[in-house]
PDB file of C-alpha atoms in Angstrom:
ATOM      1  CA  MET J 977      90.485 222.701  88.677  1.00 51.00           C
ATOM      2  CA  GLY J 978      89.653 219.031  88.215  1.00 50.00           C
ATOM      3  CA  LYS J 979      86.879 217.117  89.903  1.00 47.00           C
ATOM      4  CA  SER J 980      85.434 213.657  89.532  1.00 47.00           C
ATOM      5  CA  LYS J 981      82.323 211.963  90.884  1.00 50.00           C
ATOM      6  CA  ASP J 982      79.121 210.435  89.562  1.00 74.00           C
ATOM      7  CA  LYS J 983      77.771 213.749  88.303  1.00 82.00           C
ATOM      8  CA  VAL J 984      79.629 217.036  88.601  1.00 81.00           C
ATOM      9  CA  GLU J 985      77.609 219.890  90.058  1.00 85.00           C
ATOM     10  CA  LEU J 986      78.933 223.152  88.654  1.00 90.00           C
ATOM     11  CA  THR J 987      79.813 225.985  90.974  1.00 92.00           C
ATOM     12  CA  PRO J 988      78.961 229.494  89.760  1.00 92.00           C
ATOM     13  CA  GLU J 989      82.687 230.098  89.182  1.00 95.00           C
ATOM     14  CA  GLU J 990      83.028 226.954  87.074  1.00 95.00           C
ATOM     15  CA  LEU J 991      79.944 227.814  85.034  1.00 95.00           C
ATOM     16  CA  LYS J 992      81.400 231.258  84.357  1.00 96.00           C
ATOM     17  CA  ARG J 993      84.705 229.748  83.238  1.00 97.00           C
ATOM     18  CA  LEU J 994      82.899 227.274  80.963  1.00 96.00           C
ATOM     19  CA  GLN J 995      81.106 230.199  79.350  1.00 97.00           C
ATOM     20  CA  GLN J 996      84.346 232.138  78.940  1.00 98.00           C
ATOM     21  CA  ILE J 997      86.027 229.167  77.264  1.00 98.00           C
ATOM     22  CA  GLY J 998      83.010 228.776  74.986  1.00 98.00           C
ATOM     23  CA  LEU J 999      83.189 232.454  74.052  1.00 98.00           C
ATOM     24  CA  GLU J1000      86.920 232.115  73.375  1.00 98.00           C
ATOM     25  CA  MET J1001      86.209 229.283  70.907  1.00 98.00           C
ATOM     26  CA  LEU J1002      83.358 231.217  69.276  1.00 98.00           C
ATOM     27  CA  ILE J1003      85.609 234.233  68.736  1.00 98.00           C
ATOM     28  CA  GLU J1004      88.170 231.978  67.031  1.00 98.00           C
ATOM     29  CA  VAL J1005      85.514 230.430  64.766  1.00 98.00           C
ATOM     30  CA  ASP J1006      84.183 233.888  63.893  1.00 98.00           C
ATOM     31  CA  ARG J1007      87.701 235.118  63.058  1.00 98.00           C
ATOM     32  CA  ILE J1008      88.316 232.253  60.650  1.00 98.00           C
ATOM     33  CA  CYS J1009      84.879 232.490  59.037  1.00 98.00           C
ATOM     34  CA  ARG J1010      85.062 236.225  58.411  1.00 98.00           C
ATOM     35  CA  LYS J1011      88.553 235.931  56.935  1.00 98.00           C
ATOM     36  CA  HIS J1012      87.399 233.264  54.468  1.00 98.00           C
ATOM     37  CA  ASN J1013      83.824 234.469  53.831  1.00 97.00           C
ATOM     38  CA  ILE J1014      82.290 231.407  55.477  1.00 98.00           C
ATOM     39  CA  ILE J1015      78.746 231.752  56.789  1.00 97.00           C
ATOM     40  CA  TYR J1016      77.860 230.346  60.208  1.00 97.00           C
ATOM     41  CA  GLU J1017      75.011 231.131  62.581  1.00 97.00           C
ATOM     42  CA  LEU J1018      74.463 231.101  66.308  1.00 98.00           C
ATOM     43  CA  ASP J1019      72.178 228.184  67.081  1.00 95.00           C
ATOM     44  CA  GLY J1020      69.975 226.767  69.819  1.00 93.00           C
ATOM     45  CA  GLY J1021      70.492 228.170  73.290  1.00 95.00           C
ATOM     46  CA  THR J1022      73.330 230.385  72.081  1.00 98.00           C
ATOM     47  CA  LEU J1023      71.008 232.136  69.632  1.00 98.00           C
ATOM     48  CA  LEU J1024      68.287 232.349  72.272  1.00 98.00           C
ATOM     49  CA  GLY J1025      70.818 233.853  74.661  1.00 98.00           C
ATOM     50  CA  ALA J1026      71.838 236.465  72.096  1.00 98.00           C
ATOM     51  CA  VAL J1027      68.202 237.487  71.513  1.00 98.00           C
ATOM     52  CA  ARG J1028      66.935 237.286  75.087  1.00 98.00           C
ATOM     53  CA  HIS J1029      70.055 238.156  77.127  1.00 97.00           C
ATOM     54  CA  LYS J1030      72.578 239.595  74.627  1.00 97.00           C
ATOM     55  CA  GLY J1031      74.890 236.869  75.874  1.00 98.00           C
ATOM     56  CA  PHE J1032      74.777 233.487  77.534  1.00 98.00           C
ATOM     57  CA  ILE J1033      71.569 232.276  79.059  1.00 97.00           C
ATOM     58  CA  PRO J1034      72.703 232.597  82.692  1.00 96.00           C
ATOM     59  CA  TRP J1035      72.607 228.827  83.291  1.00 95.00           C
ATOM     60  CA  ASP J1036      73.798 227.718  79.814  1.00 94.00           C
ATOM     61  CA  ASP J1037      77.180 226.008  79.685  1.00 91.00           C
ATOM     62  CA  ASP J1038      78.047 225.559  75.991  1.00 93.00           C
ATOM     63  CA  VAL J1039      78.030 227.223  72.566  1.00 97.00           C
ATOM     64  CA  ASP J1040      76.203 225.991  69.448  1.00 96.00           C
ATOM     65  CA  ILE J1041      76.532 227.182  65.861  1.00 97.00           C
ATOM     66  CA  ARG J1042      75.285 225.927  62.474  1.00 95.00           C
ATOM     67  CA  MET J1043      76.735 225.922  58.962  1.00 95.00           C
ATOM     68  CA  LEU J1044      75.437 224.765  55.608  1.00 92.00           C
ATOM     69  CA  ARG J1045      77.390 221.810  54.225  1.00 91.00           C
ATOM     70  CA  ASP J1046      79.490 223.811  51.724  1.00 92.00           C
ATOM     71  CA  ASP J1047      80.516 226.276  54.425  1.00 95.00           C
ATOM     72  CA  TYR J1048      81.205 223.471  56.898  1.00 96.00           C
ATOM     73  CA  ASP J1049      83.439 221.654  54.416  1.00 96.00           C
ATOM     74  CA  ARG J1050      85.352 224.850  53.639  1.00 98.00           C
ATOM     75  CA  PHE J1051      85.676 225.608  57.341  1.00 98.00           C
ATOM     76  CA  CYS J1052      87.151 222.163  58.032  1.00 98.00           C
ATOM     77  CA  GLU J1053      89.599 222.653  55.167  1.00 98.00           C
ATOM     78  CA  VAL J1054      90.832 226.118  56.156  1.00 98.00           C
ATOM     79  CA  CYS J1055      91.149 225.035  59.803  1.00 98.00           C
ATOM     80  CA  LYS J1056      94.088 222.901  58.677  1.00 97.00           C
ATOM     81  CA  THR J1057      96.100 226.113  58.362  1.00 97.00           C
ATOM     82  CA  GLU J1058      94.043 228.793  60.144  1.00 98.00           C
ATOM     83  CA  LEU J1059      92.954 227.250  63.448  1.00 98.00           C
ATOM     84  CA  ASP J1060      95.119 228.140  66.438  1.00 98.00           C
ATOM     85  CA  THR J1061      96.117 224.555  67.195  1.00 97.00           C
ATOM     86  CA  SER J1062      98.025 225.601  70.300  1.00 97.00           C
ATOM     87  CA  ARG J1063      94.611 226.207  71.899  1.00 98.00           C
ATOM     88  CA  PHE J1064      92.009 224.372  69.831  1.00 98.00           C
ATOM     89  CA  PHE J1065      91.300 221.068  68.100  1.00 98.00           C
ATOM     90  CA  LEU J1066      88.747 220.597  65.315  1.00 98.00           C
ATOM     91  CA  GLN J1067      86.998 217.312  66.069  1.00 98.00           C
ATOM     92  CA  ASN J1068      85.017 215.286  63.569  1.00 95.00           C
ATOM     93  CA  TYR J1069      85.149 211.709  62.342  1.00 89.00           C
ATOM     94  CA  ASN J1070      87.990 212.590  59.974  1.00 92.00           C
ATOM     95  CA  THR J1071      90.264 214.110  62.625  1.00 96.00           C
ATOM     96  CA  ASP J1072      89.397 211.750  65.505  1.00 96.00           C
ATOM     97  CA  PRO J1073      89.017 208.069  64.513  1.00 93.00           C
ATOM     98  CA  ASN J1074      87.025 207.330  67.673  1.00 94.00           C
ATOM     99  CA  TYR J1075      84.498 210.154  67.200  1.00 94.00           C
ATOM    100  CA  ARG J1076      80.957 208.808  66.764  1.00 92.00           C
ATOM    101  CA  TRP J1077      78.791 211.828  65.844  1.00 91.00           C
ATOM    102  CA  GLY J1078      77.956 213.286  62.443  1.00 89.00           C
ATOM    103  CA  TYR J1079      78.598 216.931  63.307  1.00 93.00           C
ATOM    104  CA  GLY J1080      81.801 218.706  64.320  1.00 95.00           C
ATOM    105  CA  LYS J1081      83.186 220.275  67.455  1.00 97.00           C
ATOM    106  CA  ILE J1082      85.907 222.660  68.470  1.00 98.00           C
ATOM    107  CA  ILE J1083      87.661 221.295  71.547  1.00 98.00           C
ATOM    108  CA  ARG J1084      89.597 223.550  73.932  1.00 98.00           C
ATOM    109  CA  LYS J1085      92.964 221.949  74.537  1.00 98.00           C
ATOM    110  CA  ASP J1086      94.235 221.703  78.128  1.00 97.00           C
ATOM    111  CA  THR J1087      90.708 220.936  79.328  1.00 98.00           C
ATOM    112  CA  GLU J1088      88.720 217.777  79.885  1.00 96.00           C
ATOM    113  CA  PHE J1089      84.962 217.437  79.951  1.00 95.00           C
ATOM    114  CA  ARG J1090      83.532 213.938  80.068  1.00 94.00           C
ATOM    115  CA  ARG J1091      79.800 214.029  79.611  1.00 91.00           C
ATOM    116  CA  TYR J1092      77.926 212.113  82.269  1.00 91.00           C
ATOM    117  CA  GLY J1093      77.150 208.581  81.116  1.00 92.00           C
ATOM    118  CA  GLN J1094      79.701 208.692  78.275  1.00 92.00           C
ATOM    119  CA  ASP J1095      82.899 207.654  80.054  1.00 93.00           C
ATOM    120  CA  MET J1096      83.185 204.559  77.841  1.00 93.00           C
ATOM    121  CA  LEU J1097      83.707 206.579  74.660  1.00 93.00           C
ATOM    122  CA  LYS J1098      87.303 206.737  73.444  1.00 93.00           C
ATOM    123  CA  MET J1099      87.154 210.022  71.529  1.00 95.00           C
ATOM    124  CA  LYS J1100      89.088 213.122  72.585  1.00 96.00           C
ATOM    125  CA  ARG J1101      87.423 215.067  75.410  1.00 95.00           C
ATOM    126  CA  GLY J1102      87.421 218.705  76.351  1.00 97.00           C
ATOM    127  CA  VAL J1103      85.217 221.761  76.720  1.00 97.00           C
ATOM    128  CA  PHE J1104      83.517 221.956  73.333  1.00 97.00           C
ATOM    129  CA  LEU J1105      81.690 224.142  70.850  1.00 98.00           C
ATOM    130  CA  ASP J1106      79.213 222.233  68.650  1.00 96.00           C
ATOM    131  CA  ILE J1107      79.188 222.877  64.887  1.00 96.00           C
ATOM    132  CA  PHE J1108      75.953 221.519  63.430  1.00 93.00           C
ATOM    133  CA  ASN J1109      76.474 221.001  59.704  1.00 91.00           C
ATOM    134  CA  CYS J1110      73.175 221.354  57.839  1.00 89.00           C
ATOM    135  CA  ASP J1111      72.350 219.472  54.654  1.00 88.00           C
ATOM    136  CA  ASN J1112      69.549 219.622  52.119  1.00 87.00           C
ATOM    137  CA  MET J1113      66.740 217.140  52.726  1.00 85.00           C
ATOM    138  CA  PRO J1114      63.593 216.091  50.850  1.00 84.00           C
ATOM    139  CA  ARG J1115      60.600 218.288  51.510  1.00 79.00           C
ATOM    140  CA  THR J1116      57.787 215.717  51.650  1.00 79.00           C
ATOM    141  CA  GLY J1117      56.769 212.143  51.051  1.00 84.00           C
ATOM    142  CA  ILE J1118      58.522 208.794  51.162  1.00 90.00           C
ATOM    143  CA  LYS J1119      61.937 210.283  50.376  1.00 87.00           C
ATOM    144  CA  LYS J1120      61.704 212.512  53.432  1.00 84.00           C
ATOM    145  CA  THR J1121      60.617 209.609  55.649  1.00 86.00           C
ATOM    146  CA  TRP J1122      63.456 207.428  54.351  1.00 89.00           C
ATOM    147  CA  TYR J1123      65.973 210.245  54.856  1.00 87.00           C
ATOM    148  CA  ASN J1124      64.856 210.826  58.461  1.00 85.00           C
ATOM    149  CA  LEU J1125      64.897 207.102  59.211  1.00 88.00           C
ATOM    150  CA  ARG J1126      68.500 206.763  58.059  1.00 89.00           C
ATOM    151  CA  CYS J1127      69.477 209.802  60.135  1.00 87.00           C
ATOM    152  CA  PHE J1128      67.930 208.075  63.135  1.00 87.00           C
ATOM    153  CA  ILE J1129      69.654 204.740  62.449  1.00 91.00           C
ATOM    154  CA  TYR J1130      73.161 206.187  62.060  1.00 91.00           C
ATOM    155  CA  ARG J1131      72.682 208.333  65.132  1.00 90.00           C
ATOM    156  CA  LYS J1132      71.674 205.263  67.151  1.00 92.00           C
ATOM    157  CA  ILE J1133      74.686 203.300  65.899  1.00 94.00           C
ATOM    158  CA  GLY J1134      76.881 206.143  67.115  1.00 93.00           C
ATOM    159  CA  TYR J1135      75.045 206.194  70.436  1.00 94.00           C
ATOM    160  CA  ALA J1136      75.256 202.399  70.851  1.00 96.00           C
ATOM    161  CA  PRO J1137      78.122 202.229  73.422  1.00 96.00           C
ATOM    162  CA  ILE J1138      76.176 204.599  75.666  1.00 96.00           C
ATOM    163  CA  GLY J1139      72.928 202.687  75.206  1.00 96.00           C
ATOM    164  CA  ALA J1140      74.673 199.365  75.850  1.00 96.00           C
ATOM    165  CA  ALA J1141      75.698 200.656  79.279  1.00 94.00           C
ATOM    166  CA  ALA J1142      72.658 202.713  80.240  1.00 93.00           C
ATOM    167  CA  GLU J1143      69.531 201.372  78.515  1.00 95.00           C
ATOM    168  CA  LYS J1144      67.126 199.845  81.065  1.00 95.00           C
ATOM    169  CA  ASN J1145      64.972 197.949  78.561  1.00 96.00           C
ATOM    170  CA  LEU J1146      66.679 194.564  78.098  1.00 96.00           C
ATOM    171  CA  PHE J1147      65.698 194.196  74.431  1.00 96.00           C
ATOM    172  CA  TYR J1148      67.024 197.615  73.449  1.00 95.00           C
ATOM    173  CA  ARG J1149      70.123 197.114  75.553  1.00 96.00           C
ATOM    174  CA  LEU J1150      70.926 193.895  73.704  1.00 97.00           C
ATOM    175  CA  LEU J1151      70.345 195.706  70.419  1.00 96.00           C
ATOM    176  CA  TYR J1152      72.777 198.432  71.444  1.00 96.00           C
ATOM    177  CA  ILE J1153      75.342 195.790  72.433  1.00 96.00           C
ATOM    178  CA  ILE J1154      75.141 194.402  68.904  1.00 96.00           C
ATOM    179  CA  LEU J1155      75.264 197.837  67.280  1.00 95.00           C
ATOM    180  CA  GLN J1156      78.301 198.980  69.263  1.00 94.00           C
ATOM    181  CA  ASN J1157      80.378 196.216  67.668  1.00 93.00           C
ATOM    182  CA  LEU J1158      79.672 197.396  64.124  1.00 94.00           C
ATOM    183  CA  PRO J1159      82.669 199.003  62.382  1.00 93.00           C
ATOM    184  CA  ILE J1160      82.723 202.733  63.095  1.00 90.00           C
ATOM    185  CA  ASN J1161      83.163 203.373  59.355  1.00 92.00           C
ATOM    186  CA  ILE J1162      79.486 202.497  58.932  1.00 92.00           C
ATOM    187  CA  ILE J1163      78.646 205.711  60.760  1.00 89.00           C
ATOM    188  CA  ARG J1164      81.080 207.796  58.722  1.00 90.00           C
ATOM    189  CA  ASP J1165      80.005 206.359  55.366  1.00 92.00           C
ATOM    190  CA  GLY J1166      76.330 206.665  56.244  1.00 91.00           C
ATOM    191  CA  PHE J1167      76.552 210.290  57.298  1.00 89.00           C
ATOM    192  CA  ASP J1168      78.634 211.105  54.223  1.00 90.00           C
ATOM    193  CA  ARG J1169      75.977 209.639  51.927  1.00 90.00           C
ATOM    194  CA  LEU J1170      73.262 211.642  53.646  1.00 87.00           C
ATOM    195  CA  ALA J1171      75.372 214.806  53.551  1.00 86.00           C
ATOM    196  CA  TYR J1172      75.655 214.930  49.773  1.00 87.00           C
ATOM    197  CA  GLU J1173      72.594 213.026  48.600  1.00 87.00           C
ATOM    198  CA  TYR J1174      70.513 216.165  48.070  1.00 83.00           C
ATOM    199  CA  ASN J1175      73.160 218.893  47.994  1.00 72.00           C
ATOM    200  CA  ASP J1176      72.909 219.297  44.237  1.00 67.00           C
ATOM    201  CA  LYS J1177      69.441 220.752  44.841  1.00 69.00           C
ATOM    202  CA  LYS J1178      68.651 223.918  46.746  1.00 68.00           C
ATOM    203  CA  THR J1179      65.734 222.596  48.774  1.00 69.00           C
ATOM    204  CA  TYR J1180      63.365 224.371  51.119  1.00 69.00           C
ATOM    205  CA  TYR J1181      64.585 222.407  54.108  1.00 73.00           C
ATOM    206  CA  VAL J1182      67.881 221.527  55.746  1.00 78.00           C
ATOM    207  CA  ARG J1183      68.823 219.477  58.782  1.00 76.00           C
ATOM    208  CA  THR J1184      71.823 218.000  60.576  1.00 77.00           C
ATOM    209  CA  PRO J1185      72.105 214.254  59.831  1.00 71.00           C
ATOM    210  CA  GLY J1186      74.325 213.746  62.872  1.00 62.00           C
ATOM    211  CA  TRP J1187      71.657 215.009  65.255  1.00 58.00           C
ATOM    212  CA  TYR J1188      68.150 213.793  65.918  1.00 51.00           C
ATOM    213  CA  TYR J1189      65.266 215.425  67.661  1.00 47.00           C
ATOM    214  CA  SER J1190      61.642 216.110  66.884  1.00 47.00           C
ATOM    215  CA  GLN J1191      61.961 219.538  65.276  1.00 50.00           C
ATOM    216  CA  GLU J1192      64.342 218.144  62.689  1.00 51.00           C
ATOM    217  CA  ASP J1193      61.811 215.584  61.490  1.00 60.00           C
ATOM    218  CA  HIS J1194      60.389 218.527  59.558  1.00 68.00           C
ATOM    219  CA  GLY J1195      63.667 220.254  58.807  1.00 78.00           C
ATOM    220  CA  TYR J1196      64.519 223.939  58.954  1.00 83.00           C
ATOM    221  CA  LEU J1197      63.695 226.523  56.326  1.00 86.00           C
ATOM    222  CA  ARG J1198      66.645 227.066  54.018  1.00 85.00           C
ATOM    223  CA  ARG J1199      66.192 230.840  54.191  1.00 87.00           C
ATOM    224  CA  TRP J1200      67.046 230.726  57.916  1.00 89.00           C
ATOM    225  CA  MET J1201      70.536 229.740  56.784  1.00 87.00           C
ATOM    226  CA  ASP J1202      70.785 231.939  53.695  1.00 88.00           C
ATOM    227  CA  ASP J1203      69.735 235.293  55.208  1.00 92.00           C
ATOM    228  CA  VAL J1204      71.912 236.410  58.119  1.00 95.00           C
ATOM    229  CA  ILE J1205      72.385 239.458  60.334  1.00 97.00           C
ATOM    230  CA  GLU J1206      74.660 240.284  63.251  1.00 98.00           C
ATOM    231  CA  LEU J1207      73.548 240.013  66.870  1.00 98.00           C
ATOM    232  CA  GLU J1208      75.350 241.018  70.025  1.00 98.00           C
ATOM    233  CA  PHE J1209      76.580 238.218  72.262  1.00 98.00           C
ATOM    234  CA  GLU J1210      78.723 238.947  75.334  1.00 98.00           C
ATOM    235  CA  GLY J1211      79.882 242.268  73.894  1.00 97.00           C
ATOM    236  CA  HIS J1212      80.841 240.809  70.495  1.00 98.00           C
ATOM    237  CA  MET J1213      78.933 240.694  67.200  1.00 98.00           C
ATOM    238  CA  PHE J1214      78.236 237.290  65.666  1.00 98.00           C
ATOM    239  CA  LEU J1215      76.181 236.024  62.731  1.00 98.00           C
ATOM    240  CA  ALA J1216      72.606 234.864  63.280  1.00 98.00           C
ATOM    241  CA  PRO J1217      69.531 234.093  61.141  1.00 96.00           C
ATOM    242  CA  LYS J1218      67.792 237.250  60.000  1.00 96.00           C
ATOM    243  CA  ASP J1219      64.428 235.681  60.845  1.00 96.00           C
ATOM    244  CA  TYR J1220      65.594 234.572  64.266  1.00 97.00           C
ATOM    245  CA  ASP J1221      62.023 234.948  65.525  1.00 97.00           C
ATOM    246  CA  GLY J1222      60.739 232.289  63.130  1.00 94.00           C
ATOM    247  CA  TYR J1223      63.601 229.949  63.908  1.00 93.00           C
ATOM    248  CA  LEU J1224      63.398 230.336  67.688  1.00 95.00           C
ATOM    249  CA  THR J1225      59.626 229.925  67.548  1.00 94.00           C
ATOM    250  CA  GLN J1226      60.081 226.563  65.820  1.00 89.00           C
ATOM    251  CA  LEU J1227      62.704 225.519  68.365  1.00 89.00           C
ATOM    252  CA  TYR J1228      61.172 226.768  71.603  1.00 92.00           C
ATOM    253  CA  GLY J1229      57.626 227.964  70.929  1.00 92.00           C
ATOM    254  CA  TRP J1230      56.032 231.377  70.609  1.00 93.00           C
ATOM    255  CA  ASP J1231      56.903 232.362  74.202  1.00 96.00           C
ATOM    256  CA  TYR J1232      60.658 231.787  73.864  1.00 96.00           C
ATOM    257  CA  MET J1233      61.358 235.214  75.394  1.00 97.00           C
ATOM    258  CA  THR J1234      59.896 234.017  78.697  1.00 96.00           C
ATOM    259  CA  PRO J1235      62.508 232.203  80.829  1.00 93.00           C
ATOM    260  CA  PRO J1236      61.537 228.735  82.109  1.00 92.00           C
ATOM    261  CA  PRO J1237      60.583 228.110  85.751  1.00 93.00           C
ATOM    262  CA  LYS J1238      63.409 228.370  88.270  1.00 92.00           C
ATOM    263  CA  GLU J1239      63.671 224.594  88.687  1.00 91.00           C
ATOM    264  CA  LYS J1240      64.464 224.212  84.967  1.00 89.00           C
ATOM    265  CA  GLN J1241      67.161 226.865  84.930  1.00 91.00           C
ATOM    266  CA  ILE J1242      70.024 224.359  85.013  1.00 87.00           C
ATOM    267  CA  PRO J1243      72.906 223.423  82.692  1.00 84.00           C
ATOM    268  CA  LEU J1244      72.167 220.576  80.284  1.00 81.00           C
ATOM    269  CA  ASN J1245      75.661 219.128  79.793  1.00 82.00           C
ATOM    270  CA  PHE J1246      76.330 217.240  83.011  1.00 87.00           C
ATOM    271  CA  ALA J1247      79.859 215.913  83.428  1.00 91.00           C
ATOM    272  CA  SER J1248      81.274 212.910  85.252  1.00 93.00           C
ATOM    273  CA  TYR J1249      84.747 214.432  85.146  1.00 93.00           C
ATOM    274  CA  MET J1250      85.806 217.987  84.415  1.00 94.00           C
ATOM    275  CA  ASP J1251      89.088 219.874  84.304  1.00 96.00           C
ATOM    276  CA  LEU J1252      88.785 223.464  83.122  1.00 97.00           C
ATOM    277  CA  GLY J1253      92.528 224.186  83.117  1.00 96.00           C
ATOM    278  CA  THR J1254      94.389 227.109  84.609  1.00 95.00           C
ATOM    279  CA  PHE J1255      95.246 229.030  81.427  1.00 96.00           C
ATOM    280  CA  GLU J1256      94.317 232.677  80.965  1.00 95.00           C
ATOM    281  CA  ILE J1257      91.262 233.404  78.799  1.00 95.00           C
ATOM    282  CA  ASP J1258      91.288 236.599  76.757  1.00 85.00           C
ATOM    283  CA  VAL J1259      87.720 237.397  75.708  1.00 87.00           C
TER     284      VAL J1259
END
């Protein structure tokens, strides 16, 4: 089930299989977390799908979860012995020397999923589940601005090989060409400093240093990570923020229960090459 061209257009059958593989990985993460009392939460479109559809958003093609830093670190440690490595690979910048992002992933072995525009990256590829590790951040003032700026800088260094190939503005493209030649350890060391800089304080706000988008400029309320409930997702029960309404309102606006127009009901993770394997999926 492999295909390659400029941008892969998913068939309904391929989208369904992507969702099944994502659910398979989520079930494995949930199994490990419950066994070791590790808290995670459904995040982003996965959480929205649980609330609005009790499963995948019909056109969504991946799974997102979040963990606070302590839980994320414990999860990475117990995966050394608990993760079913015949099926899955835990990817972060400690397990994959070519990985350029500050958050983790579970990769489904025996698959390949090259995101469109990222063929130049040398990291391991496969159908993935994102694990957004959330860290304490300053609440206000210069410290918060400085924290967000460093998040942005390290993210852009990680993104540099993509920008060097795709950026249309000549100045920024040249900047990305310079940044892509920096030692990759700069990214790792920078994200590590951000991860633990404020984790001796239980702040109001948390965010994922390895990710950058406008909502995270302000951070997320810590209580959205501390207080959890179970929500149904594709016939299984998974952990989610108790105040999912407040969290989803910050992410998507007050009308998040209203689906977008038909023309926007499309997958977001376009691929340039995809092989979904032929293995059986038991979900």
